[in-house]
């Protein structure tokens, strides 16, 4: 029998708690009380936030405050540090060009394209890891995995032009995996999933010259244009940003979503629980944080292993409690109903419960400071991706080929850490909130009786005025969860259905909006629809790569009506975004024809020309644009107007 792998401690144990606490211990009780309220609307987070401030345990909010005020040139996108002739800043009236000659418009556009390419690369590389797992499984090299949705495997093969008759699921997995991997380093110059978009939308992309070619190619093309002496025209740079975004949304992210469904199951409607109180005082608590379900699905298997259960009992625990965080948590919530402990700004607070034995991370959205936080407790931070080794963490080189054995070794380490917990320091505030999740397009269709037609009829009859995708992160610039929750509440009141992913969906879950009972908060018509179907007015559609499900939903509605996506009464919103990945998502929403409202201003204010192109000019190319509105109630107003205009355009 193969031996379980051993971890490698990256750069030695970090033990900075006392230092941090000495540095952070200046707060007075009034200030603590004020910050506890102003930093978050998450009621279960508040007592823990208070504890971190009282005990001087540094959090993201403290670091944000210490970074104030920001450099105003960086904030408006007017600084450039790309090459060794700089760094440069644009300071009118005299410093109006960088050393290379780039003006404000070019510097802002170059910075923005860099952000989009970074975000698209992250999503798409995650998709590649999943496609590679499918390929390796097909080749018999990743036997811990299996095919959970053989029907979807065949549907995808057909979309990719792969004959299915007479082939085993393994053969199909190998062929489909390879065909998808080939779309990264492309020779055929088109992506299979683009065919899901309405013909008129594809023609619009062709006309604007933004039809994506290979997935990697668009990222590399973008980075090429960002190189000094290449891209010189801001419009050209930003159109490439849209093309790069499209290669993420209709390419890498869609591959990530669809293949994860094949390997781990297409989500069906389920019930679970969410918020920091999903941790249990008498069990081993393990959180999985990051994005890629390759690892977290194996951890689910490993905690159910009788050997691990027995080990937990031997260590004095009643059992093993696995909880999710951020998007890898969304993947598990959607498919397995695993409870969700929180979103982006909850990640340090989960450790501050004092009840977490291990935080297992893969990649993306993981604060590099987590081992510092963990050093104030017994918590182990366990990193698992060679792309994201974290100083102070225990690293296991997790690969598809050694998946289960590695997951078991990780769970063993967590369980054996239970005895190091100090029960005096455990604080698990309040009670969890129930949620209904698992709204894949397949699950939505099933709830509607087999097709999108009833939804289209309801929209046409005005019972549902339209649909809005609320997506993205938390950002300490915005009171935690306030943007998401307020926007969703305002929209459902106006009979607009919300579909959500990522940290937005988790925020809604914590606020009770993902329960069928939340229908009572909706306008009369939407309430009646939700009550008759037994569903919430806010539907959880998954992780951030699952924004591709929102694209497929939009395409499904547009195809049924025989119109391009931009004619639909729909919109997108990212009220609390922070990540480069969110900029890529915004790019592909708008490029697909979806008006998108951002709650945080991107770093573009230094170029009125770029601002005008993104908020107005793009309409000429893709019939959609961005808006920026930090006030969620006002953002709802913009969206309602937009949806009513689109309804008028359709004559409904
Ligand atoms: O991919 S919503 S903070 S966890 S980036 Fe990150 Fe933003 Fe959360 Fe998921 Ni998406």
XYZ file of C-alpha atoms and ligand atoms in Angstrom:
662
model
C 0.000 0.000 0.000
C 1.298 3.471 -0.881
C 2.378 5.615 2.040
C 0.559 8.837 2.926
C 2.595 11.906 1.935
C 4.172 14.134 4.589
C 3.865 17.929 4.603
C 6.653 20.414 4.171
C 6.607 23.427 6.484
C 7.088 26.429 4.227
C 9.901 28.709 5.537
C 9.363 27.676 9.159
C 6.557 28.249 11.601
C 5.227 31.772 11.875
C 4.704 32.774 15.462
C 3.948 36.456 15.452
C 0.819 36.574 17.509
C 2.316 38.338 20.519
C 4.062 40.869 18.309
C 0.911 41.630 16.365
C -1.101 41.879 19.517
C 1.293 44.363 21.086
C 1.097 46.472 17.938
C -2.678 46.344 17.642
C -3.607 46.849 21.279
C -4.329 50.580 21.175
C -8.055 50.407 20.642
C -10.517 51.739 23.180
C -13.939 50.169 23.938
C -15.981 52.913 22.234
C -13.914 52.618 19.097
C -14.254 48.829 19.157
C -18.024 49.114 19.456
C -18.145 51.618 16.601
C -15.954 49.499 14.320
C -17.839 46.307 15.138
C -20.922 47.936 13.631
C -19.348 49.879 10.782
C -17.229 47.027 9.411
C -19.916 44.401 8.790
C -23.622 43.628 8.758
C -22.902 39.925 9.431
C -24.334 39.462 12.952
C -22.295 36.312 13.633
C -19.120 38.082 12.556
C -19.593 41.002 14.940
C -18.686 39.246 18.236
C -15.591 37.740 16.601
C -14.599 41.037 15.094
C -14.915 42.581 18.523
C -12.758 39.814 19.957
C -10.016 40.359 17.371
C -9.968 44.070 18.179
C -9.979 43.492 21.924
C -7.196 40.940 21.730
C -5.176 42.799 19.112
C -5.442 40.093 16.451
C -4.891 41.805 13.122
C -7.575 41.514 10.419
C -8.080 42.753 6.885
C -10.001 45.780 8.191
C -7.037 46.841 10.347
C -4.632 46.495 7.445
C -7.015 48.471 5.249
C -7.077 51.309 7.778
C -3.287 51.272 8.048
C -3.044 51.709 4.270
C -5.091 54.924 4.336
C -4.929 57.371 2.679
C -4.166 55.620 -0.617
C -1.861 57.144 -3.210
C -4.229 59.196 -5.349
C -2.262 58.496 -8.533
C -2.450 54.749 -8.014
C -6.104 55.045 -7.075
C -6.975 56.766 -10.325
C -4.791 54.455 -12.430
C -2.267 57.187 -13.239
C 0.890 55.495 -12.018
C 2.925 53.062 -14.055
C 5.727 50.832 -12.795
C 5.874 48.424 -15.710
C 9.356 49.120 -16.992
C 12.756 50.151 -15.726
C 12.588 53.663 -17.194
C 9.937 54.428 -14.559
C 8.141 54.436 -12.205
C 6.050 57.257 -13.649
C 3.043 59.261 -12.557
C 0.823 61.624 -14.517
C 0.680 64.961 -12.688
C -0.731 67.736 -14.903
C 0.035 70.321 -16.122
C 3.655 69.319 -16.747
C 4.054 65.632 -16.120
C 1.513 64.515 -18.698
C 3.452 61.638 -20.249
C 5.486 58.815 -18.768
C 9.140 58.400 -19.762
C 8.072 56.210 -22.699
C 5.537 58.814 -23.849
C 2.392 57.038 -22.633
C -0.357 59.500 -21.704
C -3.018 59.163 -18.999
C -5.421 57.254 -21.252
C -2.844 54.667 -22.241
C -1.488 54.184 -18.734
C -5.005 53.688 -17.328
C -5.998 51.295 -20.138
C -2.772 49.334 -19.830
C -3.295 48.891 -16.089
C -6.869 47.774 -16.644
C -5.960 45.275 -19.360
C -3.346 43.852 -17.012
C -6.064 43.318 -14.379
C -8.406 41.605 -16.821
C -5.674 39.304 -18.127
C -4.657 38.388 -14.565
C -8.230 37.538 -13.613
C -8.918 35.614 -16.820
C -5.695 33.657 -16.304
C -6.698 32.686 -12.758
C -10.175 31.445 -13.713
C -8.992 29.720 -16.837
C -6.023 28.025 -15.202
C -8.430 26.640 -12.600
C -10.534 25.358 -15.546
C -7.402 23.788 -17.032
C -6.651 21.937 -13.785
C -10.160 20.466 -13.864
C -9.961 19.537 -17.572
C -6.578 17.944 -16.951
C -8.066 15.873 -14.141
C -10.748 14.633 -16.540
C -8.057 13.778 -19.084
C -5.902 11.975 -16.510
C -8.928 10.060 -15.267
C -9.643 9.021 -18.845
C -6.083 7.792 -19.137
C -6.356 5.741 -15.969
C -3.922 7.995 -14.089
C -6.349 9.607 -11.625
C -8.321 6.664 -10.326
C -9.593 8.449 -7.209
C -11.958 10.421 -9.406
C -14.993 9.164 -11.301
C -17.748 10.294 -13.638
C -20.676 11.552 -11.576
C -22.744 12.857 -14.505
C -22.281 10.543 -17.537
C -25.190 12.220 -19.326
C -23.468 15.609 -19.222
C -20.223 13.968 -20.347
C -21.975 12.778 -23.510
C -23.675 16.139 -24.107
C -20.327 17.938 -23.847
C -18.632 15.402 -26.143
C -21.318 16.053 -28.737
C -20.759 19.817 -28.422
C -17.070 19.206 -29.045
C -17.800 17.019 -32.100
C -16.666 13.809 -30.387
C -18.595 10.676 -31.439
C -19.993 8.964 -28.356
C -21.431 5.665 -29.555
C -19.651 2.531 -28.448
C -17.221 4.401 -26.156
C -16.818 3.958 -22.416
C -17.056 6.978 -20.090
C -13.290 6.681 -19.605
C -12.611 6.911 -23.328
C -14.942 9.883 -23.586
C -13.263 11.530 -20.591
C -9.856 11.191 -22.256
C -11.077 12.548 -25.594
C -13.076 15.423 -24.110
C -10.324 16.334 -21.659
C -7.818 16.506 -24.501
C -10.144 18.536 -26.747
C -10.666 21.036 -23.936
C -6.972 21.266 -23.102
C -6.336 21.974 -26.770
C -8.590 25.030 -26.525
C -6.001 26.626 -24.267
C -3.065 26.502 -26.631
C -5.324 26.573 -29.641
C -4.644 25.924 -33.289
C -8.238 25.973 -34.550
C -8.950 29.540 -33.367
C -12.398 29.093 -31.941
C -13.956 27.833 -28.714
C -16.659 25.155 -28.752
C -18.818 26.835 -26.121
C -19.132 30.038 -28.168
C -21.784 28.132 -30.117
C -23.996 28.333 -27.041
C -24.354 32.093 -27.533
C -27.113 33.390 -29.801
C -26.065 33.801 -33.426
C -26.678 37.566 -33.308
C -24.413 37.895 -30.258
C -21.659 35.949 -32.021
C -22.032 38.182 -35.070
C -21.709 41.214 -32.802
C -18.411 39.809 -31.457
C -17.151 39.183 -34.986
C -18.018 42.717 -36.042
C -16.298 44.227 -33.019
C -13.277 41.975 -33.658
C -13.476 40.457 -30.167
C -14.359 36.816 -30.857
C -11.967 34.976 -28.566
C -9.464 32.572 -30.066
C -7.491 30.250 -27.753
C -7.875 30.799 -24.009
C -4.167 31.129 -23.279
C -3.764 33.085 -26.477
C -6.007 35.918 -25.284
C -4.142 36.177 -21.987
C -0.764 36.182 -23.749
C -1.992 38.609 -26.417
C -3.135 40.957 -23.623
C 0.197 40.732 -21.800
C 1.954 41.377 -25.125
C -0.049 44.583 -25.622
C 0.769 45.668 -22.066
C 4.516 45.435 -22.817
C 6.023 48.916 -23.341
C 6.139 49.835 -26.998
C 3.251 47.635 -28.119
C -0.247 48.834 -27.205
C -0.472 52.596 -27.738
C -4.173 53.147 -28.358
C -6.419 52.869 -25.307
C -9.451 51.764 -27.349
C -7.512 48.897 -28.890
C -6.311 47.840 -25.419
C -9.781 47.833 -23.935
C -11.338 45.880 -26.800
C -8.673 43.258 -26.248
C -9.742 43.288 -22.589
C -13.251 42.319 -23.683
C -11.918 39.541 -25.901
C -9.758 38.248 -23.063
C -12.753 38.354 -20.716
C -14.844 36.398 -23.230
C -12.172 33.705 -23.389
C -12.601 33.359 -19.634
C -16.410 33.393 -19.409
C -17.212 31.305 -22.496
C -13.920 29.402 -22.291
C -11.880 28.658 -19.172
C -14.609 29.283 -16.586
C -17.223 27.398 -18.587
C -14.859 24.444 -18.924
C -14.253 24.611 -15.150
C -17.973 24.543 -14.398
C -19.030 21.893 -16.887
C -16.213 19.456 -16.183
C -16.661 19.860 -12.424
C -20.296 18.861 -12.977
C -19.173 15.807 -14.946
C -16.668 14.737 -12.278
C -18.537 15.688 -9.120
C -22.193 15.946 -10.135
C -24.413 18.636 -11.612
C -25.944 20.505 -8.668
C -29.524 19.791 -7.685
C -31.611 21.843 -5.268
C -30.552 21.108 -1.696
C -30.763 22.521 1.805
C -27.857 23.430 4.034
C -26.659 25.953 6.583
C -24.468 29.011 6.479
C -22.493 31.473 8.648
C -19.725 31.203 11.240
C -21.957 29.216 13.580
C -21.729 26.130 11.356
C -18.581 25.267 13.348
C -19.213 22.756 16.114
C -17.793 22.972 19.633
C -17.476 19.207 20.134
C -16.213 18.095 16.714
C -13.012 18.424 14.720
C -13.629 21.448 12.490
C -11.950 21.619 9.095
C -12.525 24.398 6.600
C -11.740 24.229 2.905
C -10.939 27.619 1.382
C -10.129 28.635 -2.169
C -11.659 27.574 -5.452
C -10.832 24.223 -6.948
C -13.174 21.306 -6.096
C -10.507 18.734 -7.098
C -9.126 18.947 -3.571
C -12.241 19.688 -1.527
C -14.191 16.797 -3.056
C -11.415 14.442 -1.922
C -11.512 15.956 1.569
C -15.255 15.183 1.691
C -14.404 11.547 0.912
C -11.593 11.463 3.456
C -13.641 12.799 6.398
C -16.167 10.011 5.758
C -13.459 7.340 5.893
C -14.235 5.097 8.922
C -10.559 5.224 9.868
C -10.692 9.036 10.143
C -13.989 8.939 12.033
C -12.502 6.477 14.522
C -9.403 8.648 14.885
C -11.605 11.640 15.691
C -13.349 9.687 18.459
C -10.006 8.493 19.773
C -8.907 12.128 20.012
C -11.994 12.981 22.063
C -14.140 14.578 19.323
C -17.705 13.571 18.480
C -16.973 13.593 14.772
C -15.472 15.597 11.912
C -17.245 18.738 10.744
C -16.229 19.968 7.303
C -17.207 23.537 6.405
C -16.651 25.637 3.312
C -15.303 29.131 2.801
C -15.473 31.292 -0.322
C -15.808 29.538 -3.677
C -14.473 26.072 -2.911
C -17.139 26.178 -0.200
C -19.687 27.166 -2.849
C -18.672 24.179 -4.970
C -19.314 21.833 -2.025
C -22.499 23.591 -0.946
C -23.928 23.381 -4.454
C -23.158 19.711 -5.018
C -22.997 18.135 -1.575
C -24.909 20.493 0.748
C -21.753 20.978 2.865
C -22.328 23.911 5.292
C -20.713 27.240 4.448
C -18.840 29.183 7.130
C -18.560 32.463 5.262
C -17.292 34.645 2.467
C -14.091 36.513 1.734
C -13.987 38.814 4.771
C -14.937 35.959 7.109
C -11.723 34.013 6.475
C -9.766 35.322 9.468
C -12.818 35.237 11.730
C -13.265 31.497 11.171
C -9.846 31.046 12.777
C -10.791 33.473 15.561
C -13.551 31.081 16.704
C -10.689 29.148 18.294
C -12.462 25.986 17.145
C -10.801 25.403 13.793
C -8.304 22.550 13.648
C -7.224 23.122 10.057
C -7.783 25.556 7.257
C -7.055 23.740 3.997
C -6.434 26.088 1.097
C -5.926 25.633 -2.623
C -5.679 28.928 -4.515
C -7.143 32.403 -5.066
C -8.575 34.832 -2.495
C -6.480 33.389 0.323
C -4.893 36.048 2.532
C -1.137 35.391 2.699
C -1.417 36.466 6.345
C -3.548 33.493 7.429
C -0.621 31.730 9.176
C -0.134 34.922 11.231
C -3.765 34.770 12.342
C -3.460 31.029 12.952
C -0.399 31.611 15.138
C -2.756 33.126 17.733
C -4.558 29.781 17.934
C -3.879 26.074 17.464
C -5.151 26.192 13.850
C -2.981 24.658 11.119
C -2.958 26.316 7.712
C -2.443 23.611 5.102
C -1.559 24.697 1.578
C -1.973 22.271 -1.300
C -1.108 23.950 -4.588
C 2.449 24.336 -5.810
C 1.223 27.641 -7.289
C 0.248 28.909 -3.860
C 2.672 27.756 -1.176
C 2.278 30.084 1.805
C 5.062 30.833 4.317
C 4.051 29.406 7.678
C 1.735 26.810 6.147
C 2.142 23.040 5.945
C 2.342 22.206 2.237
C 1.135 19.001 0.616
C 1.783 18.732 -3.113
C -1.766 17.757 -4.040
C -2.142 16.245 -7.504
C -4.910 14.384 -9.329
C -2.695 11.304 -9.342
C -2.277 11.167 -5.525
C -5.545 12.831 -4.543
C -7.174 10.572 -1.969
C -4.035 9.583 -0.121
C -3.074 13.246 0.225
C -6.548 14.269 1.365
C -6.433 11.523 3.987
C -3.036 12.661 5.251
C -4.381 16.214 5.560
C -7.501 15.128 7.423
C -5.358 12.982 9.740
C -3.241 16.016 10.601
C -6.365 18.072 11.328
C -7.933 15.394 13.504
C -4.761 14.913 15.513
C -4.695 18.661 16.126
C -8.022 18.532 18.005
C -6.239 17.801 21.280
C -4.370 21.107 20.975
C -7.576 23.153 21.010
C -8.064 25.378 24.058
C -11.786 25.090 24.952
C -11.515 28.321 26.999
C -10.860 30.260 23.823
C -13.729 28.849 21.747
C -16.311 31.397 20.610
C -18.916 30.218 18.101
C -21.496 33.004 18.026
C -25.218 32.568 17.336
C -26.873 29.956 15.199
C -26.542 29.042 11.527
C -29.054 30.217 8.921
C -30.783 27.716 6.624
C -30.252 28.063 2.884
C -31.575 26.467 -0.269
C -28.828 26.128 -2.869
C -27.885 24.044 -5.907
C -29.553 26.109 -8.647
C -27.644 24.919 -11.688
C -29.426 25.599 -14.986
C -30.409 21.952 -15.046
C -31.930 22.278 -11.563
C -33.747 25.513 -12.495
C -35.180 23.869 -15.607
C -36.303 20.885 -13.561
C -38.008 23.136 -10.998
C -39.788 24.840 -13.904
C -41.019 21.530 -15.291
C -38.299 20.752 -17.841
C -37.558 23.953 -19.786
C -36.991 27.698 -19.437
C -40.342 28.344 -21.161
C -42.320 29.006 -17.925
C -39.654 31.533 -16.895
C -39.878 33.247 -20.269
C -43.678 33.318 -20.008
C -43.464 34.851 -16.525
C -41.048 37.512 -17.773
C -43.236 38.206 -20.815
C -46.325 38.491 -18.586
C -44.447 40.922 -16.317
C -44.768 38.705 -13.231
C -40.986 38.652 -13.176
C -39.744 41.994 -14.569
C -36.284 40.647 -15.315
C -33.260 38.916 -13.825
C -30.017 40.238 -12.348
C -26.766 38.397 -11.728
C -25.273 39.715 -8.471
C -21.729 38.441 -8.233
C -18.300 39.001 -6.768
C -16.433 39.597 -3.599
C -16.231 41.514 -0.344
C -14.005 44.547 -0.114
C -13.164 46.380 3.136
C -13.969 49.623 1.277
C -17.615 48.603 1.661
C -19.369 47.534 4.858
C -19.110 43.751 4.696
C -22.152 42.227 2.891
C -24.100 45.515 2.920
C -23.798 46.098 -0.834
C -24.887 42.585 -1.796
C -27.744 42.249 0.624
C -29.198 45.725 0.101
C -29.078 45.435 -3.680
C -30.768 42.019 -3.661
C -33.447 43.232 -1.235
C -34.180 46.291 -3.389
C -34.395 44.269 -6.597
C -36.652 41.480 -5.351
C -39.028 44.142 -3.999
C -39.361 45.293 -7.605
C -40.189 41.748 -8.790
C -36.740 41.187 -10.250
C -35.304 37.693 -9.801
C -31.713 37.612 -8.510
C -29.260 34.895 -9.486
C -26.053 34.933 -7.486
C -22.626 33.375 -7.251
C -19.428 33.693 -5.240
C -19.300 35.789 -2.094
C -22.485 37.643 -3.098
C -24.472 34.421 -2.787
C -22.918 33.684 0.610
C -23.854 37.182 1.821
C -27.449 36.561 0.758
C -27.377 33.189 2.483
C -26.279 34.733 5.775
C -29.004 37.374 5.460
C -31.722 34.736 4.970
C -32.418 35.588 1.316
C -31.696 32.059 0.082
C -34.689 30.592 1.913
C -38.090 30.062 0.295
C -39.491 32.167 3.192
C -37.606 35.177 1.788
C -40.322 35.296 -0.858
C -42.226 37.404 1.671
C -39.668 40.185 1.090
C -40.326 40.209 -2.663
C -42.890 42.189 -4.619
C -46.337 40.578 -4.867
C -45.814 39.003 -8.283
C -42.373 37.536 -7.618
C -43.558 36.365 -4.219
C -46.439 34.450 -5.808
C -44.091 32.810 -8.342
C -41.587 31.778 -5.643
C -44.316 30.472 -3.371
C -45.865 28.373 -6.110
C -42.468 26.863 -6.984
C -41.218 26.660 -3.372
C -38.015 28.532 -4.217
C -36.295 31.660 -2.833
C -36.325 34.955 -4.773
C -32.519 34.851 -4.798
C -31.048 31.749 -6.431
C -27.573 30.482 -5.557
C -25.938 29.405 -8.844
C -22.494 28.530 -7.527
C -18.903 29.713 -7.399
C -17.322 32.478 -9.460
C -16.362 30.195 -12.356
C -20.071 29.314 -12.271
C -20.845 32.783 -13.585
C -20.636 30.755 -16.765
C -23.966 29.250 -15.637
C -25.412 32.777 -15.731
C -24.096 33.181 -19.298
C -25.723 29.866 -20.257
C -28.990 30.965 -18.630
C -28.911 34.273 -20.520
C -28.078 32.452 -23.770
C -30.902 29.974 -23.133
C -33.432 32.782 -22.672
C -32.117 34.729 -25.678
C -32.093 31.664 -27.936
C -35.654 30.802 -26.933
C -36.759 34.338 -27.835
C -34.516 34.416 -30.887
C -32.839 37.668 -29.832
C -29.255 38.618 -28.932
C -28.425 38.655 -25.217
C -28.320 42.454 -25.111
C -32.041 42.688 -25.821
C -33.011 40.767 -22.675
C -34.339 42.510 -19.528
C -31.320 41.438 -17.499
C -28.323 43.071 -15.811
C -25.209 42.256 -13.804
C -23.840 43.752 -10.590
C -20.690 43.417 -8.502
C -21.449 45.568 -5.443
C -18.339 44.712 -3.372
C -15.810 43.455 -5.917
C -12.079 43.488 -5.204
C -10.406 40.848 -7.366
C -8.846 40.955 -10.823
C -11.083 37.954 -11.541
C -14.104 40.194 -10.969
C -12.795 42.640 -13.595
C -12.593 39.792 -16.080
C -16.163 38.762 -15.154
C -17.363 42.347 -15.640
C -15.578 42.302 -19.008
C -17.350 39.198 -20.251
C -20.739 40.225 -18.867
C -20.588 43.538 -20.727
C -19.038 41.989 -23.855
C -21.910 39.487 -23.879
C -24.378 42.380 -23.879
C -25.195 42.632 -20.166
C -25.323 46.096 -18.530
C -23.185 45.776 -15.383
C -23.100 48.012 -12.300
C -19.979 48.080 -10.117
C -20.120 49.134 -6.475
C -16.407 49.937 -6.254
C -14.770 52.365 -8.684
C -12.046 50.669 -10.766
C -8.723 52.489 -10.978
C -9.670 54.411 -14.113
C -10.756 57.824 -12.809
C -7.537 59.438 -14.115
C -8.666 59.036 -17.713
C -12.024 60.633 -18.589
C -11.638 59.061 -22.038
C -11.447 55.526 -20.601
C -14.328 56.246 -18.204
C -16.441 57.484 -21.087
C -15.573 54.503 -23.281
C -16.518 51.996 -20.577
C -19.714 53.745 -19.486
C -20.938 54.902 -22.904
C -18.679 54.135 -25.849
C -18.843 50.361 -25.529
C -22.525 50.470 -26.424
C -21.426 51.062 -30.011
C -19.455 47.821 -30.025
C -21.343 45.412 -27.743
C -24.662 47.154 -26.972
C -23.867 47.244 -23.260
C -21.742 49.218 -20.835
C -20.616 49.571 -17.241
C -21.916 51.915 -14.573
C -20.365 52.649 -11.181
C -22.665 53.253 -8.212
C -21.474 52.638 -4.647
C -24.947 53.181 -3.139
C -26.782 49.854 -3.597
C -30.230 51.476 -3.433
C -29.257 53.830 -6.258
C -27.661 50.927 -8.157
C -31.003 49.128 -7.911
C -32.642 52.213 -9.436
C -30.244 52.147 -12.414
C -30.936 48.444 -12.924
C -34.721 48.807 -12.687
C -34.653 51.581 -15.325
C -32.460 49.477 -17.574
C -34.726 46.443 -17.262
C -37.844 48.483 -18.001
C -36.171 49.967 -21.093
C -35.275 46.496 -22.348
C -38.833 45.327 -21.748
C -40.109 48.228 -23.820
C -37.613 47.321 -26.539
C -39.004 43.793 -26.647
C -42.575 45.108 -26.614
C -43.447 43.322 -23.369
O -13.948 33.622 -7.015
S -16.292 36.309 -5.114
S -13.651 37.145 -3.062
S -13.962 33.853 -3.297
S -12.992 36.461 -6.367
Fe -12.811 35.579 -4.210
Fe -14.389 37.406 -5.045
Fe -15.177 35.710 -3.253
Fe -14.428 33.240 -5.288
Ni -14.864 35.267 -6.758
